[in-house]
Amino acid sequence: MTAKRSGAAMLIALCLAGAATMAAAQDAEPVFSPALTEDCLAESLAAGFDPAECIGRAAEACMNGSDIGGSTVGMNLCIGAELGWWDTRLNAAYRVLMAQNEATDAEMAELGTSAPKMAPALRDMQRAWIAFRDAACAYEVTWWGGGTGGGPAWNGCMMDLTARQTLRLEAGMER
């Protein structure tokens, strides 16, 4: 075999090895599914346990189901995905609760009551909660002293507090 041919064969082998490595890395990427958390929430209603026990179940399954799930990157991907799922629910619950509160405020105004307005109170509470959540999670990160655990700590704190607020607002919708 000539040097030119062996060099070409080596280049082809390296390209194939690189493609195989990239395919394996893609297989190892965490996959998030909210199904475990959704199932747990449904079960909490039926069995009567605290739905807060369901927080983080999908993120944990995502991390455990991947070769890189225990890495900082994997944790951030999985926890961040569940945070996004809870945030979507939070925003939906807020919109429904705000509409309910506005309707109640209108009814109370028609009746001429001096009851405090619910919609502005909800808005003010949510704004204050966002400030609290952000400050609480910023404090949580300080425990990591600037290390790489700060990212997952931030996401974990944000997920936990966002989920708890979601559950609180969803419970308010049922009143």
mmCIF file with all atom_site columns, C-alpha atoms in Angstrom:
data_model
loop_
_atom_site.group_PDB
_atom_site.id
_atom_site.type_symbol
_atom_site.label_atom_id
_atom_site.label_alt_id
_atom_site.label_comp_id
_atom_site.label_asym_id
_atom_site.label_entity_id
_atom_site.label_seq_id
_atom_site.pdbx_PDB_ins_code
_atom_site.Cartn_x
_atom_site.Cartn_y
_atom_site.Cartn_z
_atom_site.occupancy
_atom_site.B_iso_or_equiv
_atom_site.pdbx_formal_charge
_atom_site.auth_seq_id
_atom_site.auth_comp_id
_atom_site.auth_asym_id
_atom_site.auth_atom_id
_atom_site.pdbx_PDB_model_num
ATOM 1   C CA . MET A 1 1   ? 0.000   0.000  0.000  1.00 0.00 ? 1   MET A CA 1
ATOM 2   C CA . THR A 1 2   ? 1.395   3.408  -0.874 1.00 0.00 ? 2   THR A CA 1
ATOM 3   C CA . ALA A 1 3   ? 1.784   6.164  1.714  1.00 0.00 ? 3   ALA A CA 1
ATOM 4   C CA . LYS A 1 4   ? -0.935  8.131  -0.058 1.00 0.00 ? 4   LYS A CA 1
ATOM 5   C CA . ARG A 1 5   ? -3.407  5.219  0.159  1.00 0.00 ? 5   ARG A CA 1
ATOM 6   C CA . SER A 1 6   ? -2.582  4.423  3.779  1.00 0.00 ? 6   SER A CA 1
ATOM 7   C CA . GLY A 1 7   ? -3.034  8.104  4.657  1.00 0.00 ? 7   GLY A CA 1
ATOM 8   C CA . ALA A 1 8   ? -6.441  8.125  2.967  1.00 0.00 ? 8   ALA A CA 1
ATOM 9   C CA . ALA A 1 9   ? -7.405  4.912  4.749  1.00 0.00 ? 9   ALA A CA 1
ATOM 10  C CA . MET A 1 10  ? -6.352  6.452  8.065  1.00 0.00 ? 10  MET A CA 1
ATOM 11  C CA . LEU A 1 11  ? -8.402  9.580  7.349  1.00 0.00 ? 11  LEU A CA 1
ATOM 12  C CA . ILE A 1 12  ? -11.477 7.483  6.525  1.00 0.00 ? 12  ILE A CA 1
ATOM 13  C CA . ALA A 1 13  ? -10.996 5.433  9.722  1.00 0.00 ? 13  ALA A CA 1
ATOM 14  C CA . LEU A 1 14  ? -10.719 8.627  11.800 1.00 0.00 ? 14  LEU A CA 1
ATOM 15  C CA . CYS A 1 15  ? -13.854 10.072 10.203 1.00 0.00 ? 15  CYS A CA 1
ATOM 16  C CA . LEU A 1 16  ? -15.795 6.875  10.895 1.00 0.00 ? 16  LEU A CA 1
ATOM 17  C CA . ALA A 1 17  ? -14.544 6.798  14.485 1.00 0.00 ? 17  ALA A CA 1
ATOM 18  C CA . GLY A 1 18  ? -15.531 10.453 14.902 1.00 0.00 ? 18  GLY A CA 1
ATOM 19  C CA . ALA A 1 19  ? -19.003 9.798  13.517 1.00 0.00 ? 19  ALA A CA 1
ATOM 20  C CA . ALA A 1 20  ? -19.429 6.831  15.860 1.00 0.00 ? 20  ALA A CA 1
ATOM 21  C CA . THR A 1 21  ? -18.318 8.957  18.825 1.00 0.00 ? 21  THR A CA 1
ATOM 22  C CA . MET A 1 22  ? -20.780 11.700 17.872 1.00 0.00 ? 22  MET A CA 1
ATOM 23  C CA . ALA A 1 23  ? -23.604 9.168  17.551 1.00 0.00 ? 23  ALA A CA 1
ATOM 24  C CA . ALA A 1 24  ? -22.748 7.710  20.965 1.00 0.00 ? 24  ALA A CA 1
ATOM 25  C CA . ALA A 1 25  ? -22.671 11.188 22.487 1.00 0.00 ? 25  ALA A CA 1
ATOM 26  C CA . GLN A 1 26  ? -26.109 11.899 21.042 1.00 0.00 ? 26  GLN A CA 1
ATOM 27  C CA . ASP A 1 27  ? -27.408 8.653  22.568 1.00 0.00 ? 27  ASP A CA 1
ATOM 28  C CA . ALA A 1 28  ? -26.021 9.726  25.933 1.00 0.00 ? 28  ALA A CA 1
ATOM 29  C CA . GLU A 1 29  ? -27.766 13.108 25.897 1.00 0.00 ? 29  GLU A CA 1
ATOM 30  C CA . PRO A 1 30  ? -30.450 13.308 28.580 1.00 0.00 ? 30  PRO A CA 1
ATOM 31  C CA . VAL A 1 31  ? -34.063 12.988 27.481 1.00 0.00 ? 31  VAL A CA 1
ATOM 32  C CA . PHE A 1 32  ? -36.678 14.770 29.570 1.00 0.00 ? 32  PHE A CA 1
ATOM 33  C CA . SER A 1 33  ? -40.253 13.580 29.869 1.00 0.00 ? 33  SER A CA 1
ATOM 34  C CA . PRO A 1 34  ? -42.681 15.072 32.399 1.00 0.00 ? 34  PRO A CA 1
ATOM 35  C CA . ALA A 1 35  ? -44.623 11.780 32.571 1.00 0.00 ? 35  ALA A CA 1
ATOM 36  C CA . LEU A 1 36  ? -43.318 10.691 36.002 1.00 0.00 ? 36  LEU A CA 1
ATOM 37  C CA . THR A 1 37  ? -44.163 14.047 37.554 1.00 0.00 ? 37  THR A CA 1
ATOM 38  C CA . GLU A 1 38  ? -47.575 14.135 35.846 1.00 0.00 ? 38  GLU A CA 1
ATOM 39  C CA . ASP A 1 39  ? -48.355 10.582 37.015 1.00 0.00 ? 39  ASP A CA 1
ATOM 40  C CA . CYS A 1 40  ? -47.230 11.420 40.533 1.00 0.00 ? 40  CYS A CA 1
ATOM 41  C CA . LEU A 1 41  ? -49.448 14.525 40.631 1.00 0.00 ? 41  LEU A CA 1
ATOM 42  C CA . ALA A 1 42  ? -52.459 12.488 39.499 1.00 0.00 ? 42  ALA A CA 1
ATOM 43  C CA . GLU A 1 43  ? -51.648 9.850  42.108 1.00 0.00 ? 43  GLU A CA 1
ATOM 44  C CA . SER A 1 44  ? -51.305 12.506 44.832 1.00 0.00 ? 44  SER A CA 1
ATOM 45  C CA . LEU A 1 45  ? -54.888 13.583 44.190 1.00 0.00 ? 45  LEU A CA 1
ATOM 46  C CA . ALA A 1 46  ? -56.178 10.012 44.371 1.00 0.00 ? 46  ALA A CA 1
ATOM 47  C CA . ALA A 1 47  ? -54.028 8.897  47.317 1.00 0.00 ? 47  ALA A CA 1
ATOM 48  C CA . GLY A 1 48  ? -54.105 12.176 49.220 1.00 0.00 ? 48  GLY A CA 1
ATOM 49  C CA . PHE A 1 49  ? -50.369 12.766 49.625 1.00 0.00 ? 49  PHE A CA 1
ATOM 50  C CA . ASP A 1 50  ? -48.617 16.116 49.270 1.00 0.00 ? 50  ASP A CA 1
ATOM 51  C CA . PRO A 1 51  ? -48.146 16.884 45.559 1.00 0.00 ? 51  PRO A CA 1
ATOM 52  C CA . ALA A 1 52  ? -44.891 18.651 46.449 1.00 0.00 ? 52  ALA A CA 1
ATOM 53  C CA . GLU A 1 53  ? -43.425 15.147 46.809 1.00 0.00 ? 53  GLU A CA 1
ATOM 54  C CA . CYS A 1 54  ? -43.640 14.946 42.998 1.00 0.00 ? 54  CYS A CA 1
ATOM 55  C CA . ILE A 1 55  ? -41.269 17.861 42.401 1.00 0.00 ? 55  ILE A CA 1
ATOM 56  C CA . GLY A 1 56  ? -38.115 16.741 40.645 1.00 0.00 ? 56  GLY A CA 1
ATOM 57  C CA . ARG A 1 57  ? -39.211 13.209 39.745 1.00 0.00 ? 57  ARG A CA 1
ATOM 58  C CA . ALA A 1 58  ? -38.984 13.774 35.992 1.00 0.00 ? 58  ALA A CA 1
ATOM 59  C CA . ALA A 1 59  ? -35.650 15.591 36.314 1.00 0.00 ? 59  ALA A CA 1
ATOM 60  C CA . GLU A 1 60  ? -34.258 12.741 38.411 1.00 0.00 ? 60  GLU A CA 1
ATOM 61  C CA . ALA A 1 61  ? -35.377 10.155 35.853 1.00 0.00 ? 61  ALA A CA 1
ATOM 62  C CA . CYS A 1 62  ? -33.822 12.265 33.094 1.00 0.00 ? 62  CYS A CA 1
ATOM 63  C CA . MET A 1 63  ? -30.503 12.413 34.950 1.00 0.00 ? 63  MET A CA 1
ATOM 64  C CA . ASN A 1 64  ? -30.540 8.709  35.837 1.00 0.00 ? 64  ASN A CA 1
ATOM 65  C CA . GLY A 1 65  ? -31.406 7.709  32.281 1.00 0.00 ? 65  GLY A CA 1
ATOM 66  C CA . SER A 1 66  ? -28.323 9.215  30.698 1.00 0.00 ? 66  SER A CA 1
ATOM 67  C CA . ASP A 1 67  ? -24.594 8.627  30.776 1.00 0.00 ? 67  ASP A CA 1
ATOM 68  C CA . ILE A 1 68  ? -24.051 12.358 31.309 1.00 0.00 ? 68  ILE A CA 1
ATOM 69  C CA . GLY A 1 69  ? -27.061 12.942 33.579 1.00 0.00 ? 69  GLY A CA 1
ATOM 70  C CA . GLY A 1 70  ? -24.856 13.169 36.656 1.00 0.00 ? 70  GLY A CA 1
ATOM 71  C CA . SER A 1 71  ? -22.570 15.773 35.105 1.00 0.00 ? 71  SER A CA 1
ATOM 72  C CA . THR A 1 72  ? -23.101 19.479 35.609 1.00 0.00 ? 72  THR A CA 1
ATOM 73  C CA . VAL A 1 73  ? -24.284 19.763 32.018 1.00 0.00 ? 73  VAL A CA 1
ATOM 74  C CA . GLY A 1 74  ? -26.652 16.812 32.364 1.00 0.00 ? 74  GLY A CA 1
ATOM 75  C CA . MET A 1 75  ? -28.079 18.094 35.654 1.00 0.00 ? 75  MET A CA 1
ATOM 76  C CA . ASN A 1 76  ? -28.628 21.554 34.186 1.00 0.00 ? 76  ASN A CA 1
ATOM 77  C CA . LEU A 1 77  ? -30.370 20.083 31.124 1.00 0.00 ? 77  LEU A CA 1
ATOM 78  C CA . CYS A 1 78  ? -32.681 17.819 33.124 1.00 0.00 ? 78  CYS A CA 1
ATOM 79  C CA . ILE A 1 79  ? -33.469 20.164 36.006 1.00 0.00 ? 79  ILE A CA 1
ATOM 80  C CA . GLY A 1 80  ? -33.832 23.050 33.575 1.00 0.00 ? 80  GLY A CA 1
ATOM 81  C CA . ALA A 1 81  ? -36.303 21.032 31.499 1.00 0.00 ? 81  ALA A CA 1
ATOM 82  C CA . GLU A 1 82  ? -38.480 20.288 34.518 1.00 0.00 ? 82  GLU A CA 1
ATOM 83  C CA . LEU A 1 83  ? -38.198 23.926 35.612 1.00 0.00 ? 83  LEU A CA 1
ATOM 84  C CA . GLY A 1 84  ? -39.506 24.951 32.183 1.00 0.00 ? 84  GLY A CA 1
ATOM 85  C CA . TRP A 1 85  ? -42.379 22.473 32.499 1.00 0.00 ? 85  TRP A CA 1
ATOM 86  C CA . TRP A 1 86  ? -43.363 23.868 35.914 1.00 0.00 ? 86  TRP A CA 1
ATOM 87  C CA . ASP A 1 87  ? -42.983 27.452 34.673 1.00 0.00 ? 87  ASP A CA 1
ATOM 88  C CA . THR A 1 88  ? -45.416 26.766 31.827 1.00 0.00 ? 88  THR A CA 1
ATOM 89  C CA . ARG A 1 89  ? -47.929 25.378 34.349 1.00 0.00 ? 89  ARG A CA 1
ATOM 90  C CA . LEU A 1 90  ? -47.315 28.340 36.661 1.00 0.00 ? 90  LEU A CA 1
ATOM 91  C CA . ASN A 1 91  ? -48.077 30.848 33.912 1.00 0.00 ? 91  ASN A CA 1
ATOM 92  C CA . ALA A 1 92  ? -51.226 28.955 32.904 1.00 0.00 ? 92  ALA A CA 1
ATOM 93  C CA . ALA A 1 93  ? -52.433 28.781 36.520 1.00 0.00 ? 93  ALA A CA 1
ATOM 94  C CA . TYR A 1 94  ? -51.715 32.483 37.018 1.00 0.00 ? 94  TYR A CA 1
ATOM 95  C CA . ARG A 1 95  ? -53.747 33.417 33.925 1.00 0.00 ? 95  ARG A CA 1
ATOM 96  C CA . VAL A 1 96  ? -56.718 31.279 35.024 1.00 0.00 ? 96  VAL A CA 1
ATOM 97  C CA . LEU A 1 97  ? -56.581 32.531 38.606 1.00 0.00 ? 97  LEU A CA 1
ATOM 98  C CA . MET A 1 98  ? -56.278 36.152 37.447 1.00 0.00 ? 98  MET A CA 1
ATOM 99  C CA . ALA A 1 99  ? -59.364 35.756 35.239 1.00 0.00 ? 99  ALA A CA 1
ATOM 100 C CA . GLN A 1 100 ? -61.260 34.191 38.152 1.00 0.00 ? 100 GLN A CA 1
ATOM 101 C CA . ASN A 1 101 ? -60.159 36.980 40.488 1.00 0.00 ? 101 ASN A CA 1
ATOM 102 C CA . GLU A 1 102 ? -61.144 39.685 38.001 1.00 0.00 ? 102 GLU A CA 1
ATOM 103 C CA . ALA A 1 103 ? -64.589 38.097 37.667 1.00 0.00 ? 103 ALA A CA 1
ATOM 104 C CA . THR A 1 104 ? -64.964 37.943 41.447 1.00 0.00 ? 104 THR A CA 1
ATOM 105 C CA . ASP A 1 105 ? -63.859 41.581 41.757 1.00 0.00 ? 105 ASP A CA 1
ATOM 106 C CA . ALA A 1 106 ? -66.477 42.581 39.174 1.00 0.00 ? 106 ALA A CA 1
ATOM 107 C CA . GLU A 1 107 ? -69.200 40.647 41.018 1.00 0.00 ? 107 GLU A CA 1
ATOM 108 C CA . MET A 1 108 ? -68.225 42.228 44.317 1.00 0.00 ? 108 MET A CA 1
ATOM 109 C CA . ALA A 1 109 ? -68.235 45.686 42.743 1.00 0.00 ? 109 ALA A CA 1
ATOM 110 C CA . GLU A 1 110 ? -71.760 45.075 41.411 1.00 0.00 ? 110 GLU A CA 1
ATOM 111 C CA . LEU A 1 111 ? -72.850 44.083 44.904 1.00 0.00 ? 111 LEU A CA 1
ATOM 112 C CA . GLY A 1 112 ? -71.302 47.245 46.308 1.00 0.00 ? 112 GLY A CA 1
ATOM 113 C CA . THR A 1 113 ? -69.114 45.418 48.814 1.00 0.00 ? 113 THR A CA 1
ATOM 114 C CA . SER A 1 114 ? -65.943 46.840 50.297 1.00 0.00 ? 114 SER A CA 1
ATOM 115 C CA . ALA A 1 115 ? -64.126 43.525 49.928 1.00 0.00 ? 115 ALA A CA 1
ATOM 116 C CA . PRO A 1 116 ? -60.467 43.906 48.988 1.00 0.00 ? 116 PRO A CA 1
ATOM 117 C CA . LYS A 1 117 ? -59.771 43.490 45.280 1.00 0.00 ? 117 LYS A CA 1
ATOM 118 C CA . MET A 1 118 ? -58.370 40.050 44.518 1.00 0.00 ? 118 MET A CA 1
ATOM 119 C CA . ALA A 1 119 ? -56.782 40.617 41.084 1.00 0.00 ? 119 ALA A CA 1
ATOM 120 C CA . PRO A 1 120 ? -54.394 43.410 42.149 1.00 0.00 ? 120 PRO A CA 1
ATOM 121 C CA . ALA A 1 121 ? -53.501 41.425 45.277 1.00 0.00 ? 121 ALA A CA 1
ATOM 122 C CA . LEU A 1 122 ? -52.663 38.378 43.134 1.00 0.00 ? 122 LEU A CA 1
ATOM 123 C CA . ARG A 1 123 ? -50.533 40.498 40.794 1.00 0.00 ? 123 ARG A CA 1
ATOM 124 C CA . ASP A 1 124 ? -48.661 42.110 43.703 1.00 0.00 ? 124 ASP A CA 1
ATOM 125 C CA . MET A 1 125 ? -48.161 38.759 45.419 1.00 0.00 ? 125 MET A CA 1
ATOM 126 C CA . GLN A 1 126 ? -46.786 37.163 42.250 1.00 0.00 ? 126 GLN A CA 1
ATOM 127 C CA . ARG A 1 127 ? -44.380 40.039 41.640 1.00 0.00 ? 127 ARG A CA 1
ATOM 128 C CA . ALA A 1 128 ? -43.139 39.829 45.226 1.00 0.00 ? 128 ALA A CA 1
ATOM 129 C CA . TRP A 1 129 ? -42.845 36.054 44.958 1.00 0.00 ? 129 TRP A CA 1
ATOM 130 C CA . ILE A 1 130 ? -40.700 36.336 41.812 1.00 0.00 ? 130 ILE A CA 1
ATOM 131 C CA . ALA A 1 131 ? -38.341 38.703 43.645 1.00 0.00 ? 131 ALA A CA 1
ATOM 132 C CA . PHE A 1 132 ? -38.242 36.324 46.639 1.00 0.00 ? 132 PHE A CA 1
ATOM 133 C CA . ARG A 1 133 ? -37.605 33.280 44.426 1.00 0.00 ? 133 ARG A CA 1
ATOM 134 C CA . ASP A 1 134 ? -34.775 34.956 42.572 1.00 0.00 ? 134 ASP A CA 1
ATOM 135 C CA . ALA A 1 135 ? -33.143 36.193 45.796 1.00 0.00 ? 135 ALA A CA 1
ATOM 136 C CA . ALA A 1 136 ? -33.550 32.824 47.531 1.00 0.00 ? 136 ALA A CA 1
ATOM 137 C CA . CYS A 1 137 ? -31.945 31.006 44.614 1.00 0.00 ? 137 CYS A CA 1
ATOM 138 C CA . ALA A 1 138 ? -29.124 33.543 44.344 1.00 0.00 ? 138 ALA A CA 1
ATOM 139 C CA . TYR A 1 139 ? -28.421 32.857 48.015 1.00 0.00 ? 139 TYR A CA 1
ATOM 140 C CA . GLU A 1 140 ? -28.534 29.098 47.381 1.00 0.00 ? 140 GLU A CA 1
ATOM 141 C CA . VAL A 1 141 ? -25.788 29.489 44.779 1.00 0.00 ? 141 VAL A CA 1
ATOM 142 C CA . THR A 1 142 ? -23.494 31.181 47.321 1.00 0.00 ? 142 THR A CA 1
ATOM 143 C CA . TRP A 1 143 ? -23.229 27.873 49.182 1.00 0.00 ? 143 TRP A CA 1
ATOM 144 C CA . TRP A 1 144 ? -21.286 26.527 46.205 1.00 0.00 ? 144 TRP A CA 1
ATOM 145 C CA . GLY A 1 145 ? -18.512 29.114 46.512 1.00 0.00 ? 145 GLY A CA 1
ATOM 146 C CA . GLY A 1 146 ? -18.341 29.784 42.793 1.00 0.00 ? 146 GLY A CA 1
ATOM 147 C CA . GLY A 1 147 ? -17.979 26.091 41.916 1.00 0.00 ? 147 GLY A CA 1
ATOM 148 C CA . THR A 1 148 ? -19.686 24.244 39.101 1.00 0.00 ? 148 THR A CA 1
ATOM 149 C CA . GLY A 1 149 ? -22.421 23.018 41.445 1.00 0.00 ? 149 GLY A CA 1
ATOM 150 C CA . GLY A 1 150 ? -23.821 26.537 41.462 1.00 0.00 ? 150 GLY A CA 1
ATOM 151 C CA . GLY A 1 151 ? -25.612 26.039 38.142 1.00 0.00 ? 151 GLY A CA 1
ATOM 152 C CA . PRO A 1 152 ? -27.518 22.923 39.188 1.00 0.00 ? 152 PRO A CA 1
ATOM 153 C CA . ALA A 1 153 ? -28.154 24.521 42.602 1.00 0.00 ? 153 ALA A CA 1
ATOM 154 C CA . TRP A 1 154 ? -29.714 27.559 40.893 1.00 0.00 ? 154 TRP A CA 1
ATOM 155 C CA . ASN A 1 155 ? -31.837 25.412 38.596 1.00 0.00 ? 155 ASN A CA 1
ATOM 156 C CA . GLY A 1 156 ? -32.838 23.076 41.433 1.00 0.00 ? 156 GLY A CA 1
ATOM 157 C CA . CYS A 1 157 ? -33.887 25.975 43.647 1.00 0.00 ? 157 CYS A CA 1
ATOM 158 C CA . MET A 1 158 ? -35.769 27.646 40.804 1.00 0.00 ? 158 MET A CA 1
ATOM 159 C CA . MET A 1 159 ? -37.509 24.354 39.965 1.00 0.00 ? 159 MET A CA 1
ATOM 160 C CA . ASP A 1 160 ? -38.487 23.684 43.573 1.00 0.00 ? 160 ASP A CA 1
ATOM 161 C CA . LEU A 1 161 ? -39.820 27.154 44.322 1.00 0.00 ? 161 LEU A CA 1
ATOM 162 C CA . THR A 1 162 ? -41.549 27.482 40.935 1.00 0.00 ? 162 THR A CA 1
ATOM 163 C CA . ALA A 1 163 ? -43.206 24.089 41.375 1.00 0.00 ? 163 ALA A CA 1
ATOM 164 C CA . ARG A 1 164 ? -44.391 24.968 44.890 1.00 0.00 ? 164 ARG A CA 1
ATOM 165 C CA . GLN A 1 165 ? -45.829 28.275 43.659 1.00 0.00 ? 165 GLN A CA 1
ATOM 166 C CA . THR A 1 166 ? -47.514 26.452 40.795 1.00 0.00 ? 166 THR A CA 1
ATOM 167 C CA . LEU A 1 167 ? -49.154 24.038 43.209 1.00 0.00 ? 167 LEU A CA 1
ATOM 168 C CA . ARG A 1 168 ? -50.256 26.971 45.394 1.00 0.00 ? 168 ARG A CA 1
ATOM 169 C CA . LEU A 1 169 ? -51.851 28.813 42.459 1.00 0.00 ? 169 LEU A CA 1
ATOM 170 C CA . GLU A 1 170 ? -53.457 25.658 41.101 1.00 0.00 ? 170 GLU A CA 1
ATOM 171 C CA . ALA A 1 171 ? -54.989 25.034 44.539 1.00 0.00 ? 171 ALA A CA 1
ATOM 172 C CA . GLY A 1 172 ? -56.293 28.605 44.495 1.00 0.00 ? 172 GLY A CA 1
ATOM 173 C CA . MET A 1 173 ? -58.055 27.929 41.194 1.00 0.00 ? 173 MET A CA 1
ATOM 174 C CA . GLU A 1 174 ? -60.109 25.238 42.916 1.00 0.00 ? 174 GLU A CA 1
ATOM 175 C CA . ARG A 1 175 ? -61.522 27.496 45.640 1.00 0.00 ? 175 ARG A CA 1
#
